[in-house]
Amino acid sequence: MKKLMIYGATGYTGRMAAEHAKALGLDFVIAGRNADRLVPLAAQLGVAYRVFTPDALTAQSLDGIGVLLNFAGPFAQTAGALMQACIEAGVDYLDITAEINVYRLAEQLGAKAAEAGVMLLPGVGWDVVPTDCLAMHVVRRVQDPQSLRVALQVAGSMSRGSALSVSEIIGAGLLARVDGELVSTPDAQPQHFDFGEGPALCAPLSFGDLVTGWHSTGIANIAMFVHITGDAFPEGDLSQLPDGPSAQQRDAHRARAVAEVTGADGRVARSVIETVNGYTYTPLSAVEAARRVLKGERQPGFATPGRVFGVDFAQTIAGTTITDF
């Protein structure tokens, strides 16, 4: 059986994923751009390593690989080249991004990937696994669903990599899906959502769910929001941020998201998903997704987590609950 490649394995989340893959006994190699950082991690884990930049990726770099799991952000700088190389090499591509433009690119490359028998599956981390499965869950509670609104609750501190990715998300501008099309919504206003403890004001922001939600639920009208607490969205020189929150900090901040679906009769169904901290959740869900793909759970072309692994996939990660309101 072909191996898993964890690209960006020396980063904050990539390292946790590599350690988890080792604990599960998976057959994998680590890869990245910096040999000085890869060598000691490979020795620690007892696995092979490969050094390359996305733009210099060759067929030999992917020899023997069945799945490439990308942790190297900002993904706008890595995903395109890696997806193209995976299509050419016949390797399934997965990543953990929330950057909407990566989903749009994967969607555009979907037909080419399907023709090559390759799956492009961005978003196997906290965003968008819980929200994608949550949207699929709540839509089943509504007759003739017309619109979907999803809000994320971001608490605690953010990793340096995530902060850089957020810059890409903000740079994409405010978007919404209207009648099946992604349109600019520069005048979108904050709205209140209840994550289970009363209304919280949430700002509009363009996450990948504007793409995945459309494919997973078929709902033609989708809007995304985020509720930020603490120092979740840092400012200033992002390169000076620490790698990410400590285990104790992660344990102190669980993660939540809410999805609301409105039916043709105006009735609204609301469900909330709660998980362990997003940085704890992501390496677990990403490695589990890769493990399943290697075993044959896959759909060539552009894919979404909920469509590939089922509506209950998010809840296979311990500590995850869905509450209906």
PDB file of C-alpha atoms in Angstrom:
ATOM      1  CA  MET A   1       0.000   0.000   0.000  1.00  0.00           C
ATOM      2  CA  LYS A   2       1.229   3.490  -0.798  1.00  0.00           C
ATOM      3  CA  LYS A   3       2.338   5.819   1.961  1.00  0.00           C
ATOM      4  CA  LEU A   4       1.087   9.040   3.483  1.00  0.00           C
ATOM      5  CA  MET A   5       3.203  12.168   3.101  1.00  0.00           C
ATOM      6  CA  ILE A   6       2.823  14.882   5.732  1.00  0.00           C
ATOM      7  CA  TYR A   7       4.034  18.106   4.140  1.00  0.00           C
ATOM      8  CA  GLY A   8       4.851  20.958   6.507  1.00  0.00           C
ATOM      9  CA  ALA A   9       5.494  18.412   9.258  1.00  0.00           C
ATOM     10  CA  THR A  10       7.831  20.665  11.240  1.00  0.00           C
ATOM     11  CA  GLY A  11       5.207  23.368  11.770  1.00  0.00           C
ATOM     12  CA  TYR A  12       3.040  23.724  14.857  1.00  0.00           C
ATOM     13  CA  THR A  13       0.086  21.607  13.687  1.00  0.00           C
ATOM     14  CA  GLY A  14       2.045  19.467  11.246  1.00  0.00           C
ATOM     15  CA  ARG A  15       4.300  18.214  14.034  1.00  0.00           C
ATOM     16  CA  MET A  16       1.299  17.199  16.155  1.00  0.00           C
ATOM     17  CA  ALA A  17      -0.138  15.383  13.142  1.00  0.00           C
ATOM     18  CA  ALA A  18       3.121  13.544  12.499  1.00  0.00           C
ATOM     19  CA  GLU A  19       3.337  12.473  16.136  1.00  0.00           C
ATOM     20  CA  HIS A  20      -0.268  11.260  16.001  1.00  0.00           C
ATOM     21  CA  ALA A  21       0.354   9.340  12.777  1.00  0.00           C
ATOM     22  CA  LYS A  22       3.329   7.674  14.437  1.00  0.00           C
ATOM     23  CA  ALA A  23       1.239   6.756  17.476  1.00  0.00           C
ATOM     24  CA  LEU A  24      -1.321   5.124  15.166  1.00  0.00           C
ATOM     25  CA  GLY A  25       1.376   3.109  13.442  1.00  0.00           C
ATOM     26  CA  LEU A  26       0.749   4.608  10.006  1.00  0.00           C
ATOM     27  CA  ASP A  27       3.266   4.189   7.203  1.00  0.00           C
ATOM     28  CA  PHE A  28       4.277   7.746   6.364  1.00  0.00           C
ATOM     29  CA  VAL A  29       7.081  10.104   5.444  1.00  0.00           C
ATOM     30  CA  ILE A  30       7.502  13.719   6.432  1.00  0.00           C
ATOM     31  CA  ALA A  31       8.389  16.520   4.051  1.00  0.00           C
ATOM     32  CA  GLY A  32       8.960  20.236   3.926  1.00  0.00           C
ATOM     33  CA  ARG A  33      11.209  23.028   2.759  1.00  0.00           C
ATOM     34  CA  ASN A  34      13.822  23.038   5.522  1.00  0.00           C
ATOM     35  CA  ALA A  35      16.188  20.087   5.885  1.00  0.00           C
ATOM     36  CA  ASP A  36      17.639  21.439   9.150  1.00  0.00           C
ATOM     37  CA  ARG A  37      14.219  21.138  10.776  1.00  0.00           C
ATOM     38  CA  LEU A  38      13.181  17.894   9.079  1.00  0.00           C
ATOM     39  CA  VAL A  39      16.260  15.840  10.012  1.00  0.00           C
ATOM     40  CA  PRO A  40      15.801  15.868  13.814  1.00  0.00           C
ATOM     41  CA  LEU A  41      12.040  15.297  13.565  1.00  0.00           C
ATOM     42  CA  ALA A  42      12.540  12.366  11.204  1.00  0.00           C
ATOM     43  CA  ALA A  43      15.079  10.890  13.632  1.00  0.00           C
ATOM     44  CA  GLN A  44      12.710  11.389  16.563  1.00  0.00           C
ATOM     45  CA  LEU A  45       9.840   9.673  14.745  1.00  0.00           C
ATOM     46  CA  GLY A  46      11.925   7.044  13.002  1.00  0.00           C
ATOM     47  CA  VAL A  47      10.568   7.907   9.550  1.00  0.00           C
ATOM     48  CA  ALA A  48      12.033   8.994   6.223  1.00  0.00           C
ATOM     49  CA  TYR A  49      11.960  12.592   5.067  1.00  0.00           C
ATOM     50  CA  ARG A  50      11.971  14.455   1.761  1.00  0.00           C
ATOM     51  CA  VAL A  51      12.986  18.058   1.154  1.00  0.00           C
ATOM     52  CA  PHE A  52      11.393  20.189  -1.569  1.00  0.00           C
ATOM     53  CA  THR A  53       9.523  23.409  -2.132  1.00  0.00           C
ATOM     54  CA  PRO A  54       6.051  23.210  -3.695  1.00  0.00           C
ATOM     55  CA  ASP A  55       7.275  24.908  -6.856  1.00  0.00           C
ATOM     56  CA  ALA A  56      10.149  22.430  -7.212  1.00  0.00           C
ATOM     57  CA  LEU A  57       8.085  19.302  -6.623  1.00  0.00           C
ATOM     58  CA  THR A  58       8.949  16.452  -9.004  1.00  0.00           C
ATOM     59  CA  ALA A  59       7.384  13.075  -9.681  1.00  0.00           C
ATOM     60  CA  GLN A  60      10.297  11.488  -7.820  1.00  0.00           C
ATOM     61  CA  SER A  61       9.400  13.523  -4.730  1.00  0.00           C
ATOM     62  CA  LEU A  62       6.015  11.774  -4.669  1.00  0.00           C
ATOM     63  CA  ASP A  63       7.262   8.283  -5.518  1.00  0.00           C
ATOM     64  CA  GLY A  64       5.399   5.677  -3.485  1.00  0.00           C
ATOM     65  CA  ILE A  65       2.975   8.255  -2.024  1.00  0.00           C
ATOM     66  CA  GLY A  66      -0.791   7.726  -2.065  1.00  0.00           C
ATOM     67  CA  VAL A  67      -1.908  10.768  -0.084  1.00  0.00           C
ATOM     68  CA  LEU A  68      -0.245  14.152   0.420  1.00  0.00           C
ATOM     69  CA  LEU A  69      -1.511  15.911   3.560  1.00  0.00           C
ATOM     70  CA  ASN A  70      -0.479  19.571   3.457  1.00  0.00           C
ATOM     71  CA  PHE A  71       0.056  21.569   6.657  1.00  0.00           C
ATOM     72  CA  ALA A  72       2.216  24.311   5.100  1.00  0.00           C
ATOM     73  CA  GLY A  73       0.480  27.667   5.156  1.00  0.00           C
ATOM     74  CA  PRO A  74      -0.363  30.234   4.129  1.00  0.00           C
ATOM     75  CA  PHE A  75      -1.950  27.762   1.738  1.00  0.00           C
ATOM     76  CA  ALA A  76      -2.299  30.339  -1.004  1.00  0.00           C
ATOM     77  CA  GLN A  77       1.467  29.934  -1.359  1.00  0.00           C
ATOM     78  CA  THR A  78       1.607  26.118  -1.347  1.00  0.00           C
ATOM     79  CA  ALA A  79      -1.704  24.506  -2.297  1.00  0.00           C
ATOM     80  CA  GLY A  80      -1.805  25.363  -5.998  1.00  0.00           C
ATOM     81  CA  ALA A  81       1.564  23.868  -6.894  1.00  0.00           C
ATOM     82  CA  LEU A  82       0.998  20.836  -4.667  1.00  0.00           C
ATOM     83  CA  MET A  83      -2.448  20.157  -6.141  1.00  0.00           C
ATOM     84  CA  GLN A  84      -1.137  20.380  -9.681  1.00  0.00           C
ATOM     85  CA  ALA A  85       1.737  18.014  -8.851  1.00  0.00           C
ATOM     86  CA  CYS A  86      -0.623  15.558  -7.165  1.00  0.00           C
ATOM     87  CA  ILE A  87      -2.875  15.485 -10.202  1.00  0.00           C
ATOM     88  CA  GLU A  88       0.092  14.734 -12.437  1.00  0.00           C
ATOM     89  CA  ALA A  89       1.451  12.057 -10.090  1.00  0.00           C
ATOM     90  CA  GLY A  90      -1.874  10.377  -9.285  1.00  0.00           C
ATOM     91  CA  VAL A  91      -1.717  11.307  -5.587  1.00  0.00           C
ATOM     92  CA  ASP A  92      -4.734  12.405  -3.511  1.00  0.00           C
ATOM     93  CA  TYR A  93      -4.352  15.894  -2.019  1.00  0.00           C
ATOM     94  CA  LEU A  94      -5.606  16.899   1.455  1.00  0.00           C
ATOM     95  CA  ASP A  95      -4.987  20.003   3.548  1.00  0.00           C
ATOM     96  CA  ILE A  96      -6.267  21.864   6.611  1.00  0.00           C
ATOM     97  CA  THR A  97      -6.862  25.325   5.193  1.00  0.00           C
ATOM     98  CA  ALA A  98      -9.725  27.719   5.853  1.00  0.00           C
ATOM     99  CA  GLU A  99      -8.620  30.020   3.004  1.00  0.00           C
ATOM    100  CA  ILE A 100     -11.538  30.294   0.593  1.00  0.00           C
ATOM    101  CA  ASN A 101      -9.401  30.893  -2.481  1.00  0.00           C
ATOM    102  CA  VAL A 102      -7.799  27.465  -2.038  1.00  0.00           C
ATOM    103  CA  TYR A 103     -11.261  25.868  -2.136  1.00  0.00           C
ATOM    104  CA  ARG A 104     -12.141  27.872  -5.218  1.00  0.00           C
ATOM    105  CA  LEU A 105      -8.958  26.654  -6.911  1.00  0.00           C
ATOM    106  CA  ALA A 106      -9.595  23.036  -5.908  1.00  0.00           C
ATOM    107  CA  GLU A 107     -13.127  23.375  -7.286  1.00  0.00           C
ATOM    108  CA  GLN A 108     -11.761  24.743 -10.572  1.00  0.00           C
ATOM    109  CA  LEU A 109      -9.266  21.877 -10.809  1.00  0.00           C
ATOM    110  CA  GLY A 110     -11.924  19.310  -9.926  1.00  0.00           C
ATOM    111  CA  ALA A 111     -12.650  18.102 -13.451  1.00  0.00           C
ATOM    112  CA  LYS A 112      -8.951  17.739 -14.268  1.00  0.00           C
ATOM    113  CA  ALA A 113      -8.392  15.851 -11.014  1.00  0.00           C
ATOM    114  CA  ALA A 114     -11.368  13.551 -11.637  1.00  0.00           C
ATOM    115  CA  GLU A 115     -10.048  12.724 -15.102  1.00  0.00           C
ATOM    116  CA  ALA A 116      -6.745  11.726 -13.467  1.00  0.00           C
ATOM    117  CA  GLY A 117      -8.532   9.724 -10.765  1.00  0.00           C
ATOM    118  CA  VAL A 118      -7.234  12.091  -8.071  1.00  0.00           C
ATOM    119  CA  MET A 119      -9.180  13.560  -5.137  1.00  0.00           C
ATOM    120  CA  LEU A 120      -8.710  17.170  -4.044  1.00  0.00           C
ATOM    121  CA  LEU A 121      -9.959  17.421  -0.454  1.00  0.00           C
ATOM    122  CA  PRO A 122      -9.045  20.685   1.268  1.00  0.00           C
ATOM    123  CA  GLY A 123     -10.273  21.388   4.784  1.00  0.00           C
ATOM    124  CA  VAL A 124      -9.776  18.176   6.769  1.00  0.00           C
ATOM    125  CA  GLY A 125      -9.031  20.133   9.958  1.00  0.00           C
ATOM    126  CA  TRP A 126     -11.235  22.044  12.372  1.00  0.00           C
ATOM    127  CA  ASP A 127     -12.378  24.114   9.513  1.00  0.00           C
ATOM    128  CA  VAL A 128     -14.151  22.655   7.686  1.00  0.00           C
ATOM    129  CA  VAL A 129     -14.759  19.159   9.096  1.00  0.00           C
ATOM    130  CA  PRO A 130     -17.061  20.155  12.005  1.00  0.00           C
ATOM    131  CA  THR A 131     -18.930  22.859  10.065  1.00  0.00           C
ATOM    132  CA  ASP A 132     -19.338  20.736   6.935  1.00  0.00           C
ATOM    133  CA  CYS A 133     -20.768  17.813   8.884  1.00  0.00           C
ATOM    134  CA  LEU A 134     -22.873  20.189  10.981  1.00  0.00           C
ATOM    135  CA  ALA A 135     -24.395  21.764   7.868  1.00  0.00           C
ATOM    136  CA  MET A 136     -25.251  18.325   6.490  1.00  0.00           C
ATOM    137  CA  HIS A 137     -26.775  17.405   9.850  1.00  0.00           C
ATOM    138  CA  VAL A 138     -29.005  20.435  10.260  1.00  0.00           C
ATOM    139  CA  VAL A 139     -30.210  20.479   6.651  1.00  0.00           C
ATOM    140  CA  ARG A 140     -31.884  17.117   7.282  1.00  0.00           C
ATOM    141  CA  ARG A 141     -34.111  18.833   9.839  1.00  0.00           C
ATOM    142  CA  VAL A 142     -35.654  21.219   7.297  1.00  0.00           C
ATOM    143  CA  GLN A 143     -38.104  20.709   4.466  1.00  0.00           C
ATOM    144  CA  ASP A 144     -37.155  22.562   1.294  1.00  0.00           C
ATOM    145  CA  PRO A 145     -34.080  24.335   2.732  1.00  0.00           C
ATOM    146  CA  GLN A 146     -33.407  27.757   1.237  1.00  0.00           C
ATOM    147  CA  SER A 147     -30.482  29.299   3.111  1.00  0.00           C
ATOM    148  CA  LEU A 148     -27.599  28.349   5.395  1.00  0.00           C
ATOM    149  CA  ARG A 149     -25.762  30.551   7.874  1.00  0.00           C
ATOM    150  CA  VAL A 150     -22.658  29.259   9.669  1.00  0.00           C
ATOM    151  CA  ALA A 151     -20.791  30.992  12.482  1.00  0.00           C
ATOM    152  CA  LEU A 152     -17.525  29.931  14.101  1.00  0.00           C
ATOM    153  CA  GLN A 153     -16.518  30.783  17.658  1.00  0.00           C
ATOM    154  CA  VAL A 154     -12.784  31.512  17.821  1.00  0.00           C
ATOM    155  CA  ALA A 155     -11.450  31.650  21.371  1.00  0.00           C
ATOM    156  CA  GLY A 156      -7.995  31.753  22.874  1.00  0.00           C
ATOM    157  CA  SER A 157      -4.737  32.540  21.127  1.00  0.00           C
ATOM    158  CA  MET A 158      -3.940  31.773  17.505  1.00  0.00           C
ATOM    159  CA  SER A 159      -0.915  30.060  15.989  1.00  0.00           C
ATOM    160  CA  ARG A 160       1.463  32.022  13.800  1.00  0.00           C
ATOM    161  CA  GLY A 161       0.465  29.950  10.777  1.00  0.00           C
ATOM    162  CA  SER A 162      -3.241  30.523  11.355  1.00  0.00           C
ATOM    163  CA  ALA A 163      -2.695  34.258  11.735  1.00  0.00           C
ATOM    164  CA  LEU A 164      -0.964  34.339   8.360  1.00  0.00           C
ATOM    165  CA  SER A 165      -3.812  32.343   6.814  1.00  0.00           C
ATOM    166  CA  VAL A 166      -6.366  34.755   8.280  1.00  0.00           C
ATOM    167  CA  SER A 167      -4.600  37.529   6.400  1.00  0.00           C
ATOM    168  CA  GLU A 168      -5.322  35.578   3.210  1.00  0.00           C
ATOM    169  CA  ILE A 169      -8.969  35.105   4.208  1.00  0.00           C
ATOM    170  CA  ILE A 170      -9.444  38.799   4.917  1.00  0.00           C
ATOM    171  CA  GLY A 171      -7.655  39.641   1.680  1.00  0.00           C
ATOM    172  CA  ALA A 172     -10.205  37.605  -0.280  1.00  0.00           C
ATOM    173  CA  GLY A 173     -12.849  40.168   0.677  1.00  0.00           C
ATOM    174  CA  LEU A 174     -16.356  39.612   2.020  1.00  0.00           C
ATOM    175  CA  LEU A 175     -18.209  37.021  -0.014  1.00  0.00           C
ATOM    176  CA  ALA A 176     -21.478  35.121   0.225  1.00  0.00           C
ATOM    177  CA  ARG A 177     -23.171  32.508  -1.923  1.00  0.00           C
ATOM    178  CA  VAL A 178     -26.306  33.926  -3.502  1.00  0.00           C
ATOM    179  CA  ASP A 179     -28.470  31.765  -5.770  1.00  0.00           C
ATOM    180  CA  GLY A 180     -25.566  29.372  -6.179  1.00  0.00           C
ATOM    181  CA  GLU A 181     -22.945  31.974  -7.108  1.00  0.00           C
ATOM    182  CA  LEU A 182     -20.177  33.496  -4.998  1.00  0.00           C
ATOM    183  CA  VAL A 183     -20.698  37.259  -4.936  1.00  0.00           C
ATOM    184  CA  SER A 184     -18.964  40.160  -3.241  1.00  0.00           C
ATOM    185  CA  THR A 185     -20.839  41.499  -0.204  1.00  0.00           C
ATOM    186  CA  PRO A 186     -18.730  44.446   1.015  1.00  0.00           C
ATOM    187  CA  ASP A 187     -21.654  45.887   2.994  1.00  0.00           C
ATOM    188  CA  ALA A 188     -22.399  42.683   4.936  1.00  0.00           C
ATOM    189  CA  GLN A 189     -23.190  43.476   8.564  1.00  0.00           C
ATOM    190  CA  PRO A 190     -22.431  41.621  11.810  1.00  0.00           C
ATOM    191  CA  GLN A 191     -25.211  39.394  13.076  1.00  0.00           C
ATOM    192  CA  HIS A 192     -26.024  37.651  16.334  1.00  0.00           C
ATOM    193  CA  PHE A 193     -25.737  33.883  16.772  1.00  0.00           C
ATOM    194  CA  ASP A 194     -26.308  31.708  19.825  1.00  0.00           C
ATOM    195  CA  PHE A 195     -23.597  29.115  20.455  1.00  0.00           C
ATOM    196  CA  GLY A 196     -25.522  27.848  23.465  1.00  0.00           C
ATOM    197  CA  GLU A 197     -24.876  30.626  25.958  1.00  0.00           C
ATOM    198  CA  GLY A 198     -26.951  33.487  24.554  1.00  0.00           C
ATOM    199  CA  PRO A 199     -26.585  35.770  21.521  1.00  0.00           C
ATOM    200  CA  ALA A 200     -23.046  36.702  20.452  1.00  0.00           C
ATOM    201  CA  LEU A 201     -22.208  39.296  17.826  1.00  0.00           C
ATOM    202  CA  CYS A 202     -20.431  37.713  14.849  1.00  0.00           C
ATOM    203  CA  ALA A 203     -18.625  39.439  11.995  1.00  0.00           C
ATOM    204  CA  PRO A 204     -18.971  38.324   8.367  1.00  0.00           C
ATOM    205  CA  LEU A 205     -15.888  36.560   7.001  1.00  0.00           C
ATOM    206  CA  SER A 206     -15.275  34.405   3.925  1.00  0.00           C
ATOM    207  CA  PHE A 207     -14.312  30.896   5.003  1.00  0.00           C
ATOM    208  CA  GLY A 208     -14.104  27.788   2.832  1.00  0.00           C
ATOM    209  CA  ASP A 209     -17.592  26.704   3.887  1.00  0.00           C
ATOM    210  CA  LEU A 210     -18.981  29.037   1.230  1.00  0.00           C
ATOM    211  CA  VAL A 211     -17.682  26.411  -1.206  1.00  0.00           C
ATOM    212  CA  THR A 212     -17.984  23.176   0.767  1.00  0.00           C
ATOM    213  CA  GLY A 213     -21.464  23.976   2.106  1.00  0.00           C
ATOM    214  CA  TRP A 214     -22.760  24.383  -1.435  1.00  0.00           C
ATOM    215  CA  HIS A 215     -21.369  21.013  -2.529  1.00  0.00           C
ATOM    216  CA  SER A 216     -22.319  19.160   0.661  1.00  0.00           C
ATOM    217  CA  THR A 217     -25.871  20.444   1.131  1.00  0.00           C
ATOM    218  CA  GLY A 218     -26.941  21.850  -2.242  1.00  0.00           C
ATOM    219  CA  ILE A 219     -28.162  25.024  -0.516  1.00  0.00           C
ATOM    220  CA  ALA A 220     -27.749  27.947  -2.898  1.00  0.00           C
ATOM    221  CA  ASN A 221     -27.620  30.769  -0.338  1.00  0.00           C
ATOM    222  CA  ILE A 222     -24.853  30.641   2.277  1.00  0.00           C
ATOM    223  CA  ALA A 223     -23.288  33.232   4.573  1.00  0.00           C
ATOM    224  CA  MET A 224     -20.349  32.840   6.970  1.00  0.00           C
ATOM    225  CA  PHE A 225     -19.559  34.615  10.239  1.00  0.00           C
ATOM    226  CA  VAL A 226     -17.073  34.465  13.108  1.00  0.00           C
ATOM    227  CA  HIS A 227     -17.211  35.409  16.790  1.00  0.00           C
ATOM    228  CA  ILE A 228     -13.803  36.398  18.136  1.00  0.00           C
ATOM    229  CA  THR A 229     -12.847  36.484  21.811  1.00  0.00           C
ATOM    230  CA  GLY A 230      -9.585  37.245  23.569  1.00  0.00           C
ATOM    231  CA  ASP A 231      -6.498  37.696  21.403  1.00  0.00           C
ATOM    232  CA  ALA A 232      -7.653  35.306  18.700  1.00  0.00           C
ATOM    233  CA  PHE A 233      -6.915  37.657  15.770  1.00  0.00           C
ATOM    234  CA  PRO A 234      -3.557  39.265  16.551  1.00  0.00           C
ATOM    235  CA  GLU A 235      -2.228  42.384  14.874  1.00  0.00           C
ATOM    236  CA  GLY A 236       1.270  43.714  14.170  1.00  0.00           C
ATOM    237  CA  ASP A 237       4.267  41.680  13.065  1.00  0.00           C
ATOM    238  CA  LEU A 238       2.793  38.191  12.776  1.00  0.00           C
ATOM    239  CA  SER A 239       6.228  36.615  12.317  1.00  0.00           C
ATOM    240  CA  GLN A 240       6.932  37.364  15.979  1.00  0.00           C
ATOM    241  CA  LEU A 241       4.014  35.291  17.241  1.00  0.00           C
ATOM    242  CA  PRO A 242       4.722  32.022  19.093  1.00  0.00           C
ATOM    243  CA  ASP A 243       4.234  28.776  17.170  1.00  0.00           C
ATOM    244  CA  GLY A 244       0.864  28.260  18.819  1.00  0.00           C
ATOM    245  CA  PRO A 245      -1.005  27.839  22.102  1.00  0.00           C
ATOM    246  CA  SER A 246       0.306  25.418  24.704  1.00  0.00           C
ATOM    247  CA  ALA A 247      -1.524  22.219  25.611  1.00  0.00           C
ATOM    248  CA  GLN A 248      -2.856  23.927  28.733  1.00  0.00           C
ATOM    249  CA  GLN A 249      -4.121  26.875  26.681  1.00  0.00           C
ATOM    250  CA  ARG A 250      -5.789  24.523  24.215  1.00  0.00           C
ATOM    251  CA  ASP A 251      -7.483  22.628  27.019  1.00  0.00           C
ATOM    252  CA  ALA A 252      -8.888  25.910  28.384  1.00  0.00           C
ATOM    253  CA  HIS A 253     -10.731  26.801  25.162  1.00  0.00           C
ATOM    254  CA  ARG A 254     -13.121  24.366  23.515  1.00  0.00           C
ATOM    255  CA  ALA A 255     -14.361  25.160  20.013  1.00  0.00           C
ATOM    256  CA  ARG A 256     -17.932  25.714  18.829  1.00  0.00           C
ATOM    257  CA  ALA A 257     -19.793  26.451  15.645  1.00  0.00           C
ATOM    258  CA  VAL A 258     -23.462  27.012  14.881  1.00  0.00           C
ATOM    259  CA  ALA A 259     -25.384  26.341  11.683  1.00  0.00           C
ATOM    260  CA  GLU A 260     -28.835  27.709  10.896  1.00  0.00           C
ATOM    261  CA  VAL A 261     -30.927  26.515   7.974  1.00  0.00           C
ATOM    262  CA  THR A 262     -34.085  28.347   6.898  1.00  0.00           C
ATOM    263  CA  GLY A 263     -36.810  26.480   5.033  1.00  0.00           C
ATOM    264  CA  ALA A 264     -39.226  27.769   2.411  1.00  0.00           C
ATOM    265  CA  ASP A 265     -41.850  28.212   5.137  1.00  0.00           C
ATOM    266  CA  GLY A 266     -39.543  30.548   7.078  1.00  0.00           C
ATOM    267  CA  ARG A 267     -38.842  28.099   9.876  1.00  0.00           C
ATOM    268  CA  VAL A 268     -35.259  27.966  11.141  1.00  0.00           C
ATOM    269  CA  ALA A 269     -33.442  24.894  12.423  1.00  0.00           C
ATOM    270  CA  ARG A 270     -30.310  25.550  14.490  1.00  0.00           C
ATOM    271  CA  SER A 271     -27.651  23.104  15.626  1.00  0.00           C
ATOM    272  CA  VAL A 272     -24.411  23.675  17.545  1.00  0.00           C
ATOM    273  CA  ILE A 273     -21.292  21.540  17.391  1.00  0.00           C
ATOM    274  CA  GLU A 274     -18.765  21.607  20.233  1.00  0.00           C
ATOM    275  CA  THR A 275     -15.345  19.992  20.064  1.00  0.00           C
ATOM    276  CA  VAL A 276     -11.984  20.012  21.734  1.00  0.00           C
ATOM    277  CA  ASN A 277      -9.867  23.044  20.849  1.00  0.00           C
ATOM    278  CA  GLY A 278      -9.434  23.482  17.104  1.00  0.00           C
ATOM    279  CA  TYR A 279      -5.665  23.014  17.311  1.00  0.00           C
ATOM    280  CA  THR A 280      -6.181  19.747  19.159  1.00  0.00           C
ATOM    281  CA  TYR A 281      -8.943  18.642  16.796  1.00  0.00           C
ATOM    282  CA  THR A 282      -7.149  19.380  13.520  1.00  0.00           C
ATOM    283  CA  PRO A 283      -4.256  16.890  13.679  1.00  0.00           C
ATOM    284  CA  LEU A 284      -6.669  14.176  14.840  1.00  0.00           C
ATOM    285  CA  SER A 285      -9.230  14.723  12.087  1.00  0.00           C
ATOM    286  CA  ALA A 286      -6.628  15.336   9.369  1.00  0.00           C
ATOM    287  CA  VAL A 287      -4.699  12.141  10.077  1.00  0.00           C
ATOM    288  CA  GLU A 288      -7.927  10.164  10.381  1.00  0.00           C
ATOM    289  CA  ALA A 289      -9.071  11.536   7.016  1.00  0.00           C
ATOM    290  CA  ALA A 290      -5.748  10.569   5.431  1.00  0.00           C
ATOM    291  CA  ARG A 291      -5.929   7.101   6.966  1.00  0.00           C
ATOM    292  CA  ARG A 292      -9.393   6.573   5.505  1.00  0.00           C
ATOM    293  CA  VAL A 293      -8.383   7.813   2.076  1.00  0.00           C
ATOM    294  CA  LEU A 294      -5.436   5.420   2.016  1.00  0.00           C
ATOM    295  CA  LYS A 295      -7.901   2.610   2.788  1.00  0.00           C
ATOM    296  CA  GLY A 296     -10.079   3.577  -0.175  1.00  0.00           C
ATOM    297  CA  GLU A 297     -12.615   6.115   1.107  1.00  0.00           C
ATOM    298  CA  ARG A 298     -12.271   8.621  -1.703  1.00  0.00           C
ATOM    299  CA  GLN A 299     -14.135  10.424  -4.477  1.00  0.00           C
ATOM    300  CA  PRO A 300     -12.007  11.589  -7.427  1.00  0.00           C
ATOM    301  CA  GLY A 301     -12.322  15.292  -8.229  1.00  0.00           C
ATOM    302  CA  PHE A 302     -13.089  18.105  -5.806  1.00  0.00           C
ATOM    303  CA  ALA A 303     -14.569  16.683  -2.610  1.00  0.00           C
ATOM    304  CA  THR A 304     -15.784  17.746   0.829  1.00  0.00           C
ATOM    305  CA  PRO A 305     -15.217  15.950   4.145  1.00  0.00           C
ATOM    306  CA  GLY A 306     -18.901  15.351   4.805  1.00  0.00           C
ATOM    307  CA  ARG A 307     -19.519  13.931   1.341  1.00  0.00           C
ATOM    308  CA  VAL A 308     -16.510  11.596   1.446  1.00  0.00           C
ATOM    309  CA  PHE A 309     -16.676  10.361   5.033  1.00  0.00           C
ATOM    310  CA  GLY A 310     -20.325  10.924   5.941  1.00  0.00           C
ATOM    311  CA  VAL A 311     -22.303  13.307   8.115  1.00  0.00           C
ATOM    312  CA  ASP A 312     -21.060  11.671  11.337  1.00  0.00           C
ATOM    313  CA  PHE A 313     -17.340  12.038  10.560  1.00  0.00           C
ATOM    314  CA  ALA A 314     -16.855  15.097  12.781  1.00  0.00           C
ATOM    315  CA  GLN A 315     -18.193  13.198  15.777  1.00  0.00           C
ATOM    316  CA  THR A 316     -15.655  10.389  15.398  1.00  0.00           C
ATOM    317  CA  ILE A 317     -13.173  12.734  17.107  1.00  0.00           C
ATOM    318  CA  ALA A 318     -13.534  12.223  20.862  1.00  0.00           C
ATOM    319  CA  GLY A 319     -15.176  15.046  22.789  1.00  0.00           C
ATOM    320  CA  THR A 320     -17.426  16.176  19.926  1.00  0.00           C
ATOM    321  CA  THR A 321     -21.131  16.757  20.447  1.00  0.00           C
ATOM    322  CA  ILE A 322     -23.985  18.191  18.344  1.00  0.00           C
ATOM    323  CA  THR A 323     -26.976  19.827  20.020  1.00  0.00           C
ATOM    324  CA  ASP A 324     -30.197  20.646  18.174  1.00  0.00           C
ATOM    325  CA  PHE A 325     -32.327  23.661  19.043  1.00  0.00           C
TER     326      PHE A 325
END
